[in-house]
Amino acid sequence: MPAKFELIAPCFFGCESTAKFELNRIGAENIRVDDGRLTFSGGAEMIAAANLHLRTVERVMLLLARYKASTFDELFDGVYSVPWEDLLPTDAAFPVTGSSLDSQLSSVPACQSIIKKAVVKRLMAKHHTSVLPESGTEYKIRFMLRKNVCEIMLDTTGEGLHKRGYRRNAMEAPIRETLAATIADLGRVRRDSLVEDPFCGSGTLLIEAAQKAMNIAPGLKRRFAAERYSFVPAAVWAEQRQKALAESKLDVGFEAFGYDIDPAAVALANANAKLAGVGDRCRFEVADVKDFRALDNATVLTNPPYGERLGDASEAASLAKTLGQVWQAHPAQGLYAITADADFEQHFGKKAARRRKIVEQRHHGGDGGIEFQVLRVLAHLADGLVDGGFHLGPDALAGNQTFAQSPHPLQEAAAAPDAGAGPGSGFFEVADKHLIHPQGIRAELPDDIVGIHHVAPGLGHLLPVLPQDHAVAGPLGIGFRGGHHADVVKEFVPE
């Protein structure tokens, strides 16, 4: 067993810089950013630390092999060369999932069968047995074929990292925890921040902001696949959990206030906050957006109802207009709003000063995906500069949006995160047995793996553009909601 492992963490296109910062914080080595994912290295303790601490990536996978495979023989030989006997016990269950793009081996079920066969042959030979019952711990094997290059990976996470363990229930179309954490990071949430949300729903945005401010590791309330792996000792997990608990900052000045017109949503948000350990920092109340008055020193993070959460486009437009009116009457430090409405700027009543398109690929039977935008509002001192000097073409207005305003735009410009680029990976799910034939394998598509290999080539012109005047540069907000997402960050200037 190697002292150091090479690990892969898929993330949303455009979120790489945030994820890289997280990896640096936990001591990851040899960090490389590439195509909507990060590759890094570390020992068994890094497997535990990455799963426990990373807020903005979707999962952590152990890279076992990377090689050229344009024939089934090459595919088989590469898999067979992996020392599976050091990783999987005799009774291990090992379903194979994966994907293929722009490769000669285009049949995913056939590739699954070949990979399964190679692992079976190796385990039988090295464990000196003719029977593999697959009755023990599950070790999920994942493969990715891209342009005839195959990567063989072992999933260490299990359920996606957005499954924090605190959200027992949610309202319709809730924002993912990993996405909410990214918005909190790009919105400059700090230990002493005051954050508000006039459309709080089940509270995810504010809960993630609170956990970030208090440095509560997002994985403390759940278990991971690798906790059952024999090559990651239980003592390592115990040590990393204890370390994460010790690093929590429970005495910070952070406060959050959320409002929603639905009493059931408010009750659920309060319950979720309590389960997440931030119930004394996040308070949720029943209130209409027309009565919202942002506190002067608050940052607003919100996900206005649209699509699945509302269903009526005219009602969504009315809510956006109301939000714009109350915001311009009482502009606070910043506002980040996520919406699927391509005309949100028009309804809100203010052009964005900055935006970033971010893509999430969540397959549901091969659907074509949904595009979103994220926009940000800046302080009034830059109003003329934004309206007159910073413009993104209408083709960038394709979806979900976040608004924010900043009283210190020069400082924020210097600290603004870089935009990442590139596709991650969507994986096909299957629970097959090792002797099944290719035609007997059914591929299903999970909703917790992200990537953009279908849409990334056309997104180059949508990457964040810094205006000439640094007064309007600042941090970026990002938001997503179900399906494929392409989010654009914008900055707005209230009157």
PDB file of C-alpha atoms in Angstrom, residues 173-280:
ATOM      1  CA  ALA A 173     -35.866  22.479  -5.649  1.00  0.00           C
ATOM      2  CA  PRO A 174     -33.527  23.267  -2.728  1.00  0.00           C
ATOM      3  CA  ILE A 175     -30.086  24.627  -3.496  1.00  0.00           C
ATOM      4  CA  ARG A 176     -27.327  22.099  -3.026  1.00  0.00           C
ATOM      5  CA  GLU A 177     -25.189  22.460   0.070  1.00  0.00           C
ATOM      6  CA  THR A 178     -21.957  22.445  -1.945  1.00  0.00           C
ATOM      7  CA  LEU A 179     -23.285  25.287  -4.076  1.00  0.00           C
ATOM      8  CA  ALA A 180     -24.518  27.257  -1.099  1.00  0.00           C
ATOM      9  CA  ALA A 181     -21.089  26.896   0.500  1.00  0.00           C
ATOM     10  CA  THR A 182     -19.470  28.266  -2.646  1.00  0.00           C
ATOM     11  CA  ILE A 183     -21.727  31.308  -2.579  1.00  0.00           C
ATOM     12  CA  ALA A 184     -20.884  31.890   1.080  1.00  0.00           C
ATOM     13  CA  ASP A 185     -17.191  31.761   0.227  1.00  0.00           C
ATOM     14  CA  LEU A 186     -17.393  34.043  -2.774  1.00  0.00           C
ATOM     15  CA  GLY A 187     -19.677  36.365  -0.834  1.00  0.00           C
ATOM     16  CA  ARG A 188     -16.862  36.895   1.669  1.00  0.00           C
ATOM     17  CA  VAL A 189     -18.712  35.460   4.651  1.00  0.00           C
ATOM     18  CA  ARG A 190     -16.456  35.874   7.678  1.00  0.00           C
ATOM     19  CA  ARG A 191     -16.575  35.053  11.377  1.00  0.00           C
ATOM     20  CA  ASP A 192     -18.257  38.350  12.215  1.00  0.00           C
ATOM     21  CA  SER A 193     -20.548  38.575   9.166  1.00  0.00           C
ATOM     22  CA  LEU A 194     -24.241  39.405   9.277  1.00  0.00           C
ATOM     23  CA  VAL A 195     -26.133  37.530   6.548  1.00  0.00           C
ATOM     24  CA  GLU A 196     -29.796  37.690   5.503  1.00  0.00           C
ATOM     25  CA  ASP A 197     -32.032  35.771   3.092  1.00  0.00           C
ATOM     26  CA  PRO A 198     -35.547  37.032   2.201  1.00  0.00           C
ATOM     27  CA  PHE A 199     -36.372  33.732   0.401  1.00  0.00           C
ATOM     28  CA  CYS A 200     -34.777  31.297   2.852  1.00  0.00           C
ATOM     29  CA  GLY A 201     -36.722  28.127   1.970  1.00  0.00           C
ATOM     30  CA  SER A 202     -35.259  25.291   4.055  1.00  0.00           C
ATOM     31  CA  GLY A 203     -32.368  27.516   5.133  1.00  0.00           C
ATOM     32  CA  THR A 204     -29.462  25.980   3.245  1.00  0.00           C
ATOM     33  CA  LEU A 205     -27.719  29.222   2.204  1.00  0.00           C
ATOM     34  CA  LEU A 206     -27.628  30.637   5.722  1.00  0.00           C
ATOM     35  CA  ILE A 207     -26.772  27.328   7.368  1.00  0.00           C
ATOM     36  CA  GLU A 208     -23.795  26.829   5.055  1.00  0.00           C
ATOM     37  CA  ALA A 209     -22.702  30.419   5.654  1.00  0.00           C
ATOM     38  CA  ALA A 210     -22.904  29.864   9.417  1.00  0.00           C
ATOM     39  CA  GLN A 211     -20.888  26.643   9.286  1.00  0.00           C
ATOM     40  CA  LYS A 212     -18.237  28.372   7.207  1.00  0.00           C
ATOM     41  CA  ALA A 213     -18.044  31.314   9.617  1.00  0.00           C
ATOM     42  CA  MET A 214     -17.777  28.962  12.595  1.00  0.00           C
ATOM     43  CA  ASN A 215     -15.341  26.640  10.811  1.00  0.00           C
ATOM     44  CA  ILE A 216     -17.591  23.643  11.411  1.00  0.00           C
ATOM     45  CA  ALA A 217     -16.420  20.816   9.169  1.00  0.00           C
ATOM     46  CA  PRO A 218     -19.316  19.908   6.828  1.00  0.00           C
ATOM     47  CA  GLY A 219     -18.745  16.165   7.116  1.00  0.00           C
ATOM     48  CA  LEU A 220     -18.904  15.826  10.895  1.00  0.00           C
ATOM     49  CA  LYS A 221     -22.506  14.602  10.931  1.00  0.00           C
ATOM     50  CA  ARG A 222     -22.216  11.834   8.349  1.00  0.00           C
ATOM     51  CA  ARG A 223     -20.283   8.702   7.426  1.00  0.00           C
ATOM     52  CA  PHE A 224     -18.182   7.946   4.357  1.00  0.00           C
ATOM     53  CA  ALA A 225     -17.543   4.878   2.234  1.00  0.00           C
ATOM     54  CA  ALA A 226     -13.829   4.786   3.087  1.00  0.00           C
ATOM     55  CA  GLU A 227     -14.598   4.487   6.802  1.00  0.00           C
ATOM     56  CA  ARG A 228     -15.273   0.827   5.993  1.00  0.00           C
ATOM     57  CA  TYR A 229     -12.137   0.377   3.885  1.00  0.00           C
ATOM     58  CA  SER A 230      -9.471  -1.773   5.473  1.00  0.00           C
ATOM     59  CA  PHE A 231      -6.603   0.380   4.162  1.00  0.00           C
ATOM     60  CA  VAL A 232      -7.867   3.535   5.943  1.00  0.00           C
ATOM     61  CA  PRO A 233      -7.571   2.694   9.661  1.00  0.00           C
ATOM     62  CA  ALA A 234     -10.425   3.617  11.991  1.00  0.00           C
ATOM     63  CA  ALA A 235      -7.898   5.463  14.151  1.00  0.00           C
ATOM     64  CA  VAL A 236      -7.198   7.842  11.265  1.00  0.00           C
ATOM     65  CA  TRP A 237     -10.861   8.752  10.971  1.00  0.00           C
ATOM     66  CA  ALA A 238     -11.176   9.213  14.730  1.00  0.00           C
ATOM     67  CA  GLU A 239      -8.124  11.468  14.804  1.00  0.00           C
ATOM     68  CA  GLN A 240      -9.345  13.614  11.906  1.00  0.00           C
ATOM     69  CA  ARG A 241     -12.832  13.965  13.381  1.00  0.00           C
ATOM     70  CA  GLN A 242     -11.370  15.023  16.718  1.00  0.00           C
ATOM     71  CA  LYS A 243      -9.112  17.520  14.986  1.00  0.00           C
ATOM     72  CA  ALA A 244     -12.054  18.964  13.047  1.00  0.00           C
ATOM     73  CA  LEU A 245     -14.058  19.353  16.254  1.00  0.00           C
ATOM     74  CA  ALA A 246     -11.153  21.120  17.960  1.00  0.00           C
ATOM     75  CA  GLU A 247     -10.844  23.581  15.064  1.00  0.00           C
ATOM     76  CA  SER A 248     -14.487  24.704  15.274  1.00  0.00           C
ATOM     77  CA  LYS A 249     -14.939  28.335  16.332  1.00  0.00           C
ATOM     78  CA  LEU A 250     -18.198  28.434  18.248  1.00  0.00           C
ATOM     79  CA  ASP A 251     -17.669  31.852  19.841  1.00  0.00           C
ATOM     80  CA  VAL A 252     -17.674  33.961  16.654  1.00  0.00           C
ATOM     81  CA  GLY A 253     -19.935  36.956  16.113  1.00  0.00           C
ATOM     82  CA  PHE A 254     -21.683  35.589  13.019  1.00  0.00           C
ATOM     83  CA  GLU A 255     -25.446  36.090  12.765  1.00  0.00           C
ATOM     84  CA  ALA A 256     -27.986  35.137  10.103  1.00  0.00           C
ATOM     85  CA  PHE A 257     -31.649  35.996   9.603  1.00  0.00           C
ATOM     86  CA  GLY A 258     -33.866  34.224   7.105  1.00  0.00           C
ATOM     87  CA  TYR A 259     -37.421  34.992   6.030  1.00  0.00           C
ATOM     88  CA  ASP A 260     -40.005  33.115   3.998  1.00  0.00           C
ATOM     89  CA  ILE A 261     -43.735  33.541   3.434  1.00  0.00           C
ATOM     90  CA  ASP A 262     -44.276  29.796   3.964  1.00  0.00           C
ATOM     91  CA  PRO A 263     -44.551  28.828   7.667  1.00  0.00           C
ATOM     92  CA  ALA A 264     -43.653  25.215   6.844  1.00  0.00           C
ATOM     93  CA  ALA A 265     -40.402  26.334   5.203  1.00  0.00           C
ATOM     94  CA  VAL A 266     -39.530  28.499   8.192  1.00  0.00           C
ATOM     95  CA  ALA A 267     -40.180  25.651  10.625  1.00  0.00           C
ATOM     96  CA  LEU A 268     -38.042  23.339   8.507  1.00  0.00           C
ATOM     97  CA  ALA A 269     -35.231  25.888   8.259  1.00  0.00           C
ATOM     98  CA  ASN A 270     -35.130  26.313  12.039  1.00  0.00           C
ATOM     99  CA  ALA A 271     -35.070  22.525  12.483  1.00  0.00           C
ATOM    100  CA  ASN A 272     -32.269  22.122   9.935  1.00  0.00           C
ATOM    101  CA  ALA A 273     -30.208  24.869  11.571  1.00  0.00           C
ATOM    102  CA  LYS A 274     -30.510  23.145  14.913  1.00  0.00           C
ATOM    103  CA  LEU A 275     -29.455  19.802  13.418  1.00  0.00           C
ATOM    104  CA  ALA A 276     -26.486  21.525  11.753  1.00  0.00           C
ATOM    105  CA  GLY A 277     -25.312  22.921  15.073  1.00  0.00           C
ATOM    106  CA  VAL A 278     -25.965  26.556  14.132  1.00  0.00           C
ATOM    107  CA  GLY A 279     -29.433  27.030  15.591  1.00  0.00           C
ATOM    108  CA  ASP A 280     -28.222  29.788  17.902  1.00  0.00           C
TER     109      ASP A 280
END
